[in-house]
Coordinates of C-alpha atoms and ligand atoms in Angstrom, one line a residue:
Chain B
M82 CA 19.1 -0.8 -14.8
S83 CA 22.5 -1.2 -16.4
D84 CA 23.6 -0.2 -19.8
A85 CA 25.1 -2.7 -22.2
D86 CA 28.7 -3.6 -21.2
G87 CA 31.1 -0.9 -21.7
V88 CA 28.7 1.9 -22.5
Q89 CA 29.5 5.0 -20.5
D90 CA 27.2 7.6 -19.1
A91 CA 28.7 10.7 -20.5
G92 CA 29.6 13.2 -17.8
Y93 CA 29.0 10.9 -14.9
D94 CA 31.5 8.1 -15.7
E95 CA 34.0 10.8 -16.7
W96 CA 33.5 12.5 -13.3
L97 CA 34.0 9.2 -11.5
E98 CA 37.3 8.6 -13.4
A99 CA 38.5 12.1 -12.5
A100 CA 37.6 11.5 -8.9
E101 CA 39.6 8.2 -8.9
E102 CA 42.6 10.2 -10.1
G103 CA 42.0 12.6 -7.1
D104 CA 40.9 15.3 -9.6
T105 CA 37.4 15.8 -8.4
Y106 CA 35.4 18.8 -9.7
Y107 CA 32.0 20.3 -9.7
L108 CA 30.4 22.7 -12.1
E109 CA 30.2 26.4 -11.3
C110 CA 28.0 28.9 -13.2
A111 CA 28.6 32.5 -13.9
N112 CA 26.7 33.4 -10.8
G113 CA 28.7 31.1 -8.5
H114 CA 26.1 28.3 -8.1
G115 CA 27.6 24.8 -7.7
S116 CA 26.2 21.6 -9.3
L117 CA 27.1 18.1 -10.3
T118 CA 27.5 16.7 -13.8
P119 CA 26.2 16.0 -16.4
R120 CA 24.6 19.4 -16.8
R121 CA 24.3 22.0 -19.5
V122 CA 22.3 24.5 -17.6
C123 CA 22.6 25.8 -14.0
P124 CA 19.5 24.5 -12.2
D125 CA 19.6 27.6 -9.9
C126 CA 19.7 30.4 -12.4
G127 CA 19.6 29.0 -15.9
S128 CA 23.1 30.2 -16.7
L129 CA 24.7 28.3 -19.6
E130 CA 28.2 29.2 -18.6
L131 CA 29.3 26.2 -16.6
E132 CA 33.0 25.7 -15.7
R133 CA 34.8 22.9 -14.0
V134 CA 36.1 23.9 -10.6
D135 CA 38.2 21.8 -8.2
M136 CA 36.1 20.3 -5.4
P137 CA 37.1 21.1 -1.9
E138 CA 39.1 18.2 -0.4
T139 CA 37.0 17.7 2.7
G140 CA 33.3 17.8 3.4
E141 CA 31.2 17.3 6.4
I142 CA 28.4 14.8 6.9
Q143 CA 25.1 16.5 7.2
T144 CA 22.9 13.4 7.6
F145 CA 23.3 9.7 7.3
N146 CA 21.5 6.3 7.5
V147 CA 22.5 2.7 8.0
T148 CA 20.9 0.6 5.3
H149 CA 20.0 -3.0 6.1
V150 CA 17.6 -3.7 3.2
P151 CA 19.4 -2.7 0.0
T152 CA 18.5 -3.0 -3.7
P153 CA 19.9 -6.2 -5.3
S154 CA 22.9 -4.2 -6.6
F155 CA 24.1 -3.8 -3.0
E156 CA 23.0 -7.1 -1.5
E157 CA 26.5 -8.2 -0.4
D158 CA 27.4 -4.7 0.8
A159 CA 24.7 -4.4 3.5
P160 CA 24.6 -3.2 6.2
Y161 CA 26.3 0.1 5.0
A162 CA 26.0 3.7 5.8
T163 CA 25.1 6.3 3.2
A164 CA 25.4 10.0 3.9
I165 CA 24.9 13.4 2.4
A166 CA 28.1 15.4 2.8
D167 CA 28.5 19.2 2.4
F168 CA 31.5 20.2 0.3
G169 CA 30.6 23.9 0.3
P170 CA 29.4 24.7 -3.2
V171 CA 27.9 21.3 -3.6
R172 CA 26.4 18.5 -1.5
V173 CA 27.0 14.9 -2.5
T174 CA 25.4 11.6 -1.6
G175 CA 27.8 8.6 -1.0
Q176 CA 28.5 5.5 0.9
V177 CA 30.6 5.8 4.0
V178 CA 33.7 3.5 3.9
G179 CA 36.5 2.6 6.2
V180 CA 34.5 2.9 9.4
D181 CA 31.9 0.9 11.2
P182 CA 28.5 2.1 10.0
A183 CA 27.4 2.5 13.7
A184 CA 30.2 5.1 14.2
V185 CA 29.0 7.4 11.5
E186 CA 27.6 10.7 12.8
T187 CA 26.5 14.1 11.7
G188 CA 29.4 16.5 11.6
L189 CA 32.0 13.9 10.7
A190 CA 34.7 15.2 8.3
V191 CA 35.1 13.1 5.2
E192 CA 36.9 13.1 1.9
L193 CA 35.7 11.6 -1.4
E194 CA 36.8 8.1 -2.2
I195 CA 35.7 6.1 -5.2
T196 CA 35.2 2.5 -4.1
V197 CA 33.5 -0.5 -5.6
S198 CA 30.3 -2.4 -4.7
E199 CA 31.1 -5.8 -3.2
T200 CA 28.0 -7.1 -5.0
T201 CA 28.5 -5.9 -8.6
G202 CA 32.1 -4.7 -8.7
K203 CA 30.9 -1.4 -10.0
R204 CA 32.3 1.9 -8.9
I205 CA 30.5 3.8 -6.2
L206 CA 30.9 7.2 -4.8
G207 CA 32.2 6.9 -1.3
F208 CA 33.2 9.0 1.7
R209 CA 36.2 8.2 4.0
P210 CA 36.4 9.9 7.4
V211 CA 39.6 12.0 7.6
Chain C
M204 CA -15.7 28.1 -13.3
S205 CA -17.5 24.9 -12.4
D206 CA -17.2 23.2 -9.1
V207 CA -15.8 19.7 -9.4
R208 CA -17.8 16.9 -7.7
V209 CA -16.7 13.5 -6.6
A210 CA -19.6 11.5 -8.0
G211 CA -18.3 8.0 -7.2
T212 CA -15.3 6.3 -5.6
G213 CA -14.0 2.8 -5.9
L214 CA -11.1 0.9 -4.3
T215 CA -9.9 -2.6 -4.4
P216 CA -8.6 -4.1 -1.2
F217 CA -5.0 -3.0 -0.8
G218 CA -2.6 -5.8 0.0
N219 CA -0.8 -8.8 -1.1
S220 CA -2.2 -10.3 -4.3
P221 CA 0.8 -11.0 -6.6
E222 CA -1.2 -12.9 -9.1
R223 CA -3.6 -10.1 -10.0
T224 CA -2.8 -8.0 -13.1
G225 CA -3.0 -4.2 -13.1
R226 CA -5.9 -4.3 -15.5
D227 CA -7.8 -6.7 -13.3
L228 CA -7.2 -4.4 -10.3
F229 CA -8.3 -1.2 -12.1
A230 CA -11.3 -3.0 -13.6
E231 CA -12.5 -3.8 -10.1
A232 CA -12.0 -0.3 -8.7
S233 CA -13.7 1.3 -11.7
I234 CA -16.7 -1.0 -11.5
A235 CA -17.1 0.1 -7.9
A236 CA -16.7 3.8 -8.8
F237 CA -19.3 3.6 -11.6
E238 CA -21.8 1.7 -9.3
D239 CA -21.3 4.3 -6.6
S240 CA -21.8 7.2 -9.0
T241 CA -24.7 6.0 -11.1
V242 CA -22.9 7.7 -14.0
P243 CA -23.1 5.7 -17.3
R244 CA -19.8 4.7 -18.8
D245 CA -20.8 6.2 -22.1
D246 CA -20.7 9.7 -20.5
V247 CA -17.0 9.5 -19.7
E248 CA -15.0 11.8 -21.9
A249 CA -11.5 10.8 -20.9
V250 CA -9.5 8.5 -18.6
L251 CA -6.7 9.9 -16.5
Y252 CA -4.7 7.1 -14.9
G253 CA -1.7 7.0 -12.5
N254 CA 0.9 4.3 -12.5
F255 CA 4.6 4.3 -11.6
M256 CA 6.4 1.0 -12.1
G257 CA 4.3 -0.8 -14.8
E258 CA 7.3 -1.3 -17.1
L259 CA 9.2 -3.1 -14.3
S260 CA 6.4 -5.1 -12.7
E261 CA 4.3 -6.0 -15.7
H262 CA 6.5 -5.2 -18.7
Q263 CA 3.7 -2.9 -19.7
G264 CA 4.0 0.6 -20.9
H265 CA 1.2 2.6 -22.6
Q266 CA -1.2 1.7 -19.9
G267 CA -3.8 4.5 -20.5
P268 CA -5.8 2.8 -23.3
L269 CA -5.3 -0.6 -21.6
M270 CA -7.0 0.7 -18.5
A271 CA -9.8 2.5 -20.3
E272 CA -10.5 -0.8 -22.0
A273 CA -10.4 -2.6 -18.6
A274 CA -12.9 -0.1 -17.3
G275 CA -15.2 -0.5 -20.3
V276 CA -14.8 3.1 -21.4
Q277 CA -14.4 4.2 -25.0
A278 CA -12.5 7.4 -24.5
P279 CA -9.0 8.9 -24.9
A280 CA -6.8 7.8 -22.0
T281 CA -3.5 9.0 -20.6
R282 CA -1.1 7.7 -18.0
Y283 CA 0.3 10.1 -15.5
E284 CA 3.6 9.3 -13.8
S285 CA 5.0 11.2 -10.9
A286 CA 6.3 8.3 -8.8
C287 CA 4.1 7.9 -5.7
A288 CA 2.2 11.1 -6.6
S289 CA 1.1 9.7 -10.0
S290 CA -2.7 9.6 -9.4
G291 CA -2.6 12.8 -7.3
T292 CA -1.3 14.4 -10.5
A293 CA -4.0 12.7 -12.5
V294 CA -6.7 14.1 -10.2
R295 CA -5.2 17.6 -10.5
E296 CA -5.3 17.4 -14.3
A297 CA -8.9 16.2 -14.2
V298 CA -9.9 19.0 -11.9
K299 CA -8.4 21.6 -14.2
R300 CA -10.2 20.1 -17.2
I301 CA -13.6 20.1 -15.6
R302 CA -13.1 23.6 -14.3
N303 CA -12.1 25.0 -17.6
G304 CA -15.1 23.5 -19.3
E305 CA -13.2 21.0 -21.4
N306 CA -14.9 18.0 -19.8
D307 CA -18.0 17.2 -17.7
V308 CA -17.3 13.6 -16.8
L309 CA -13.9 11.9 -16.2
L310 CA -12.7 8.6 -14.9
V311 CA -9.6 9.1 -12.8
G312 CA -7.6 6.7 -10.8
G313 CA -4.5 4.5 -10.6
A314 CA -3.2 1.1 -9.9
E315 CA 0.1 -0.6 -9.0
R316 CA 1.1 -4.2 -9.1
M317 CA 4.2 -4.6 -6.8
T318 CA 4.2 -7.7 -4.7
N319 CA 5.0 -10.0 -7.7
L320 CA 8.5 -8.3 -7.7
G321 CA 9.3 -9.6 -4.3
T322 CA 11.0 -7.3 -1.6
A323 CA 14.3 -7.0 -3.5
G324 CA 12.6 -6.3 -6.8
A325 CA 10.2 -3.8 -5.3
T326 CA 13.0 -2.0 -3.5
E327 CA 14.9 -1.7 -6.7
A328 CA 11.8 -0.5 -8.6
L329 CA 10.9 2.1 -5.9
A330 CA 14.5 3.3 -5.9
I331 CA 14.2 4.7 -9.4
A332 CA 12.1 7.5 -8.0
A333 CA 15.4 8.9 -6.8
D334 CA 18.3 10.3 -8.9
D335 CA 19.8 7.2 -10.5
L336 CA 23.3 8.6 -11.1
W337 CA 23.8 10.4 -7.8
E338 CA 21.6 8.6 -5.3
V339 CA 20.7 5.1 -6.4
R340 CA 24.3 4.2 -7.6
A341 CA 25.5 5.3 -4.2
G342 CA 23.2 2.7 -2.6
V343 CA 20.4 4.9 -1.6
T344 CA 17.1 3.0 -1.4
F345 CA 13.7 4.6 -1.0
P346 CA 13.5 3.9 2.8
G347 CA 17.2 5.0 2.9
A348 CA 16.3 8.4 1.5
Y349 CA 13.6 8.9 4.1
A350 CA 16.1 7.7 6.7
L351 CA 18.4 10.5 5.6
M352 CA 15.5 13.0 6.2
A353 CA 14.6 11.4 9.5
Q354 CA 18.1 11.7 10.8
A355 CA 18.3 15.3 9.5
Y356 CA 15.0 16.1 11.3
F357 CA 16.3 14.6 14.6
D358 CA 19.5 16.6 14.3
E359 CA 17.7 19.9 13.5
F360 CA 14.6 19.8 15.6
G361 CA 15.0 16.9 18.0
G362 CA 12.6 14.0 18.5
E363 CA 13.3 10.3 18.6
R364 CA 12.3 7.0 17.2
E365 CA 9.6 6.6 19.8
D366 CA 7.8 9.7 18.6
L367 CA 7.7 8.2 15.1
A368 CA 6.5 4.9 16.5
H369 CA 3.3 6.7 17.8
I370 CA 2.5 7.6 14.2
A371 CA 2.7 4.0 13.1
V372 CA 0.6 2.9 16.1
K373 CA -2.1 5.6 15.4
N374 CA -2.4 4.7 11.7
H375 CA -2.7 1.0 12.4
E376 CA -5.4 1.8 15.0
N377 CA -7.3 3.9 12.3
A378 CA -7.1 1.0 9.8
L379 CA -8.9 -1.5 12.1
T380 CA -12.3 -0.5 10.7
N381 CA -11.1 -0.2 7.0
D382 CA -12.0 -3.4 5.2
K383 CA -9.8 -2.3 2.3
A384 CA -6.7 -1.9 4.4
Q385 CA -3.7 -4.2 4.1
Y386 CA -3.2 -4.3 7.9
Q387 CA -6.3 -4.4 10.1
R388 CA -4.2 -5.2 13.1
A389 CA -3.3 -3.0 16.1
I390 CA 0.4 -2.6 17.0
D391 CA 2.1 -1.0 20.0
V392 CA 5.1 1.3 20.4
S393 CA 7.4 -1.6 21.4
D394 CA 6.5 -3.5 18.2
V395 CA 7.7 -0.5 16.2
L396 CA 10.9 0.0 18.2
E397 CA 11.8 -3.7 18.2
A398 CA 11.1 -4.3 14.5
P399 CA 14.1 -5.2 12.3
P400 CA 15.9 -2.1 11.0
V401 CA 15.4 -1.3 7.3
S402 CA 17.4 1.8 7.0
E403 CA 18.3 3.2 10.4
P404 CA 16.8 5.2 12.0
L405 CA 13.8 3.7 10.3
G406 CA 12.7 0.1 11.0
L407 CA 10.2 -2.2 9.3
Y408 CA 7.2 -0.7 11.1
D409 CA 8.2 2.8 10.2
A410 CA 7.6 1.8 6.6
C411 CA 4.4 1.3 4.6
P412 CA 4.1 -2.2 3.1
I413 CA 4.6 -3.2 -0.5
S414 CA 1.0 -3.4 -1.9
D415 CA -1.1 -4.3 -4.9
G416 CA -4.3 -2.3 -5.5
A417 CA -6.2 0.2 -7.5
S418 CA -8.4 3.3 -7.0
A419 CA -10.9 5.0 -9.2
L420 CA -13.0 8.2 -9.1
V421 CA -15.8 9.4 -11.2
L422 CA -15.4 13.2 -11.3
T423 CA -18.1 15.5 -12.8
S424 CA -18.8 19.1 -13.2
E425 CA -21.4 20.7 -10.9
D426 CA -23.7 21.2 -13.8
Y427 CA -23.6 17.6 -14.8
A428 CA -24.2 16.5 -11.2
D429 CA -27.2 18.8 -10.9
D430 CA -28.7 17.9 -14.3
H431 CA -28.4 14.2 -13.4
D432 CA -29.5 14.5 -9.8
L433 CA -26.4 12.8 -8.6
D434 CA -25.8 12.2 -4.9
A435 CA -22.5 14.0 -4.9
P436 CA -22.2 16.3 -1.9
V437 CA -18.4 16.5 -1.9
A438 CA -16.5 18.9 -4.1
I439 CA -12.8 19.3 -4.9
T440 CA -12.4 23.0 -4.2
G441 CA -8.7 23.4 -4.2
T442 CA -5.8 21.9 -6.1
G443 CA -2.0 22.6 -5.9
Q444 CA 1.2 21.1 -7.1
G445 CA 4.8 21.7 -6.0
G446 CA 8.1 20.6 -7.2
D447 CA 11.7 20.4 -5.9
R448 CA 15.1 19.3 -7.1
M449 CA 15.3 15.6 -7.7
A450 CA 18.2 14.6 -5.5
L451 CA 17.8 15.1 -1.8
H452 CA 21.3 16.6 -1.5
D453 CA 20.3 19.4 -3.9
R454 CA 17.5 20.6 -1.8
D455 CA 17.6 23.7 0.4
H456 CA 16.2 21.7 3.3
L457 CA 16.9 18.1 4.2
A458 CA 14.2 18.0 6.9
R459 CA 11.4 19.8 5.2
S460 CA 9.2 19.4 2.1
P461 CA 9.1 22.7 0.3
A462 CA 7.3 21.1 -2.7
A463 CA 4.4 20.0 -0.4
R464 CA 4.3 23.5 1.2
E465 CA 4.1 25.0 -2.3
A466 CA 1.3 22.6 -3.2
G467 CA -0.5 23.3 0.1
V468 CA -0.3 27.1 -0.2
E469 CA -1.7 26.9 -3.8
A470 CA -4.5 24.5 -2.9
Y471 CA -5.5 26.5 0.2
D472 CA -5.5 29.7 -1.8
D473 CA -7.5 28.0 -4.6
A474 CA -10.2 26.9 -2.1
S475 CA -10.0 30.1 -0.1
V476 CA -9.3 28.2 3.1
D477 CA -6.3 28.1 5.4
A478 CA -4.8 25.5 7.6
S479 CA -7.1 26.4 10.5
D480 CA -10.1 25.4 8.4
V481 CA -8.7 21.9 7.9
D482 CA -10.8 19.4 9.9
F483 CA -8.8 16.3 9.0
A484 CA -6.3 15.2 6.4
E485 CA -5.0 12.1 4.6
V486 CA -1.3 12.7 4.2
H487 CA 1.4 10.7 2.4
D488 CA 2.9 8.6 5.2
C489 CA 5.0 6.2 3.2
F490 CA 7.3 6.4 6.2
T491 CA 6.5 7.7 9.7
I492 CA 8.8 10.7 9.2
A493 CA 6.9 11.5 6.0
E494 CA 3.8 12.2 8.0
V495 CA 5.7 14.7 10.2
L496 CA 7.1 16.5 7.2
A497 CA 3.6 16.6 5.6
L498 CA 1.9 18.1 8.6
E499 CA 4.5 20.8 8.9
A500 CA 4.4 21.5 5.1
L501 CA 0.6 21.9 5.3
D502 CA 0.8 24.2 8.3
I503 CA -1.2 21.8 10.4
E504 CA 1.8 21.7 12.7
P505 CA 4.4 24.4 13.2
I506 CA 7.9 23.6 11.7
G507 CA 9.8 21.3 14.2
E508 CA 6.7 20.3 16.2
G509 CA 5.0 17.8 13.9
I510 CA 7.1 15.0 15.5
S511 CA 5.1 15.1 18.7
A512 CA 1.6 15.3 17.1
A513 CA 0.7 11.6 17.3
R514 CA 2.3 11.0 20.6
T515 CA 0.4 13.8 22.3
G516 CA -2.8 12.8 20.6
R517 CA -3.3 16.0 18.4
T518 CA -3.6 13.9 15.3
T519 CA -5.3 10.7 16.6
A520 CA -8.9 9.9 15.8
N521 CA -10.2 11.8 18.8
G522 CA -7.6 14.6 18.4
D523 CA -8.0 18.2 17.1
T524 CA -7.1 17.2 13.5
P525 CA -7.3 13.5 12.9
I526 CA -4.7 12.4 10.3
N527 CA -5.0 9.3 8.2
L528 CA -8.3 8.0 9.5
S529 CA -8.1 5.5 6.6
G530 CA -5.0 4.0 8.2
G531 CA -2.8 6.0 5.8
L532 CA -0.2 4.4 3.5
K533 CA 1.3 2.9 6.6
A534 CA -1.5 0.5 7.4
K535 CA -3.9 0.8 4.5
G536 CA -1.1 0.0 2.1
H537 CA 0.6 1.9 -0.8
P538 CA 0.1 0.5 -4.3
V539 CA 2.1 3.5 -5.5
G540 CA 0.0 4.6 -8.6
A541 CA -3.3 4.1 -6.8
T542 CA -2.5 6.1 -3.7
G543 CA -3.3 9.7 -4.6
A544 CA -6.8 8.9 -5.9
S545 CA -7.4 6.6 -3.0
Q546 CA -6.8 9.4 -0.6
I547 CA -9.4 11.5 -2.4
A548 CA -11.8 8.6 -2.1
E549 CA -11.2 8.3 1.7
V550 CA -11.6 12.1 2.3
T551 CA -14.8 12.0 0.2
K552 CA -16.3 9.2 2.3
L553 CA -15.2 10.8 5.5
L554 CA -16.9 14.1 4.5
A555 CA -20.0 12.4 3.2
G556 CA -20.4 10.4 6.4
T557 CA -20.1 7.1 4.6
H558 CA -16.7 6.0 6.0
P559 CA -16.4 3.6 8.9
N560 CA -14.4 6.4 10.7
S561 CA -16.8 9.2 9.8
E562 CA -18.0 9.4 13.5
Y563 CA -14.6 11.0 14.4
V564 CA -15.2 13.9 12.0
S565 CA -19.0 14.2 12.1
D566 CA -19.1 18.0 11.9
A567 CA -16.3 18.2 9.4
T568 CA -16.7 20.4 6.3
T569 CA -13.1 20.5 5.0
G570 CA -10.7 17.7 4.4
V571 CA -7.3 17.7 2.7
A572 CA -5.4 15.0 0.7
H573 CA -1.6 15.2 0.3
N574 CA 0.2 13.0 -2.1
A575 CA 4.0 13.0 -2.5
G576 CA 6.3 11.6 -5.2
G577 CA 9.8 10.3 -4.5
T578 CA 11.4 12.1 -1.6
V579 CA 8.9 14.9 -2.3
A580 CA 10.4 16.2 -5.5
S581 CA 6.7 16.1 -6.6
A582 CA 3.7 16.9 -4.4
T583 CA 0.0 17.5 -5.0
V584 CA -2.5 18.8 -2.4
H585 CA -6.3 18.8 -2.8
V586 CA -8.9 20.5 -0.6
L587 CA -12.3 18.8 -0.5
E588 CA -15.4 20.4 1.0
V589 CA -19.0 19.5 1.6
T590 CA -21.3 21.5 -0.7
D591 CA -24.8 22.7 -0.1
Q592 CA -25.8 20.8 -3.2
Ligands
LIG80 ZN1 23.6 29.6 -11.5

């Protein structure tokens, strides 16, 4: 469900913009737990001390799929691979770009790349094999 | 603490009836449950109702009072929403109320209207059970999220699509005698393996269908059942609920369901049983891999071994622990908000000897119902037992 045109999701859109600039970060609490924005409380320990920390540049695919039946927002994009990649302190879900979906595999090294949906033109979080 | 009796159960057929409203579906299920229970509507003290996507499919919020009205009940009513575990959560709340003496008679159930949305619309509606910002906007669908878990399971424990196919085959086989089931049609392993891919490694026959339907239960206290001479030999003796992080990527395990384990441990403890006492179970097999994760979470299968349970026959109708004798979500159908209470209805009938598949569990005293929400960020487990009356 989309918001009215131009309305941002505080924290999330800001994160995407930073990632587009190659300035990706995650949140780290006083006890070293990593998490994604927007967040005011560490979900692991309840700490309120959350700081922005640079995200590691490369991650590793931990699991993946190849989606043939998408939601309407990705109708033109299918088939595409989505994956969960491990960036150390945080794991992230994204769409794998720049590679044939059939070539995606567990253990593949990737970097974050903000791409756009062919269907809606909206930004999506992507992974590009390195 | 009062025992909680299942006094009556009612189900609509599960299937494809896009023209039927939620209120019409729930009315039918509740009429059947009242007839089955012989409890008068006037005795109902509250309605607890599960529904997930009513705003999207029917532009209808505030469904509690609407459904009480549809059932002909004058009582306070509340809707419970926990994605696909919505009516499992409603049942749990009802059990707690009856046990603590707050109520003696409750109408519990759920309904979902889905097929009017079409495949694309239903896929979109189901996806909102995942984390919108970090999963849905990356293109993760509901089948896609389970495909991520299936691939993680294969990588961690082994197994292959053919193992999963045997689960689909088994559940279709079990549904052949269930006249409420969406699919009363046998399939074979090659049908599953050759079906179009939905989200690899899962294909069309690894997935439950999109369904319309409703379920209703009349639950009473033991005292009420005794005072009114109800024929209610089955009791809900254990209830548990577990939770986990919303996004799959934030979980400790990608190929396990800790929320279901937590719910199972709590429900077993509550009923003073353990997994070895479980004669059969209805588990949340929205996808074939989900049945594997459920069996392992409930300790019916060791971690990493659930994948072979259907293929080797351990969970088939004639196996040690028959699973999803109703056909499961896979073949019976999955009108999301109706599912949890419908599982309780199936377990009740199997224990009472009134189910078409009761012959496979004729000596059974203990059955379990497992209902999962989203990619199991929510789970409820209930233990049902035959009482001496
Ligand atoms: Zn922390």
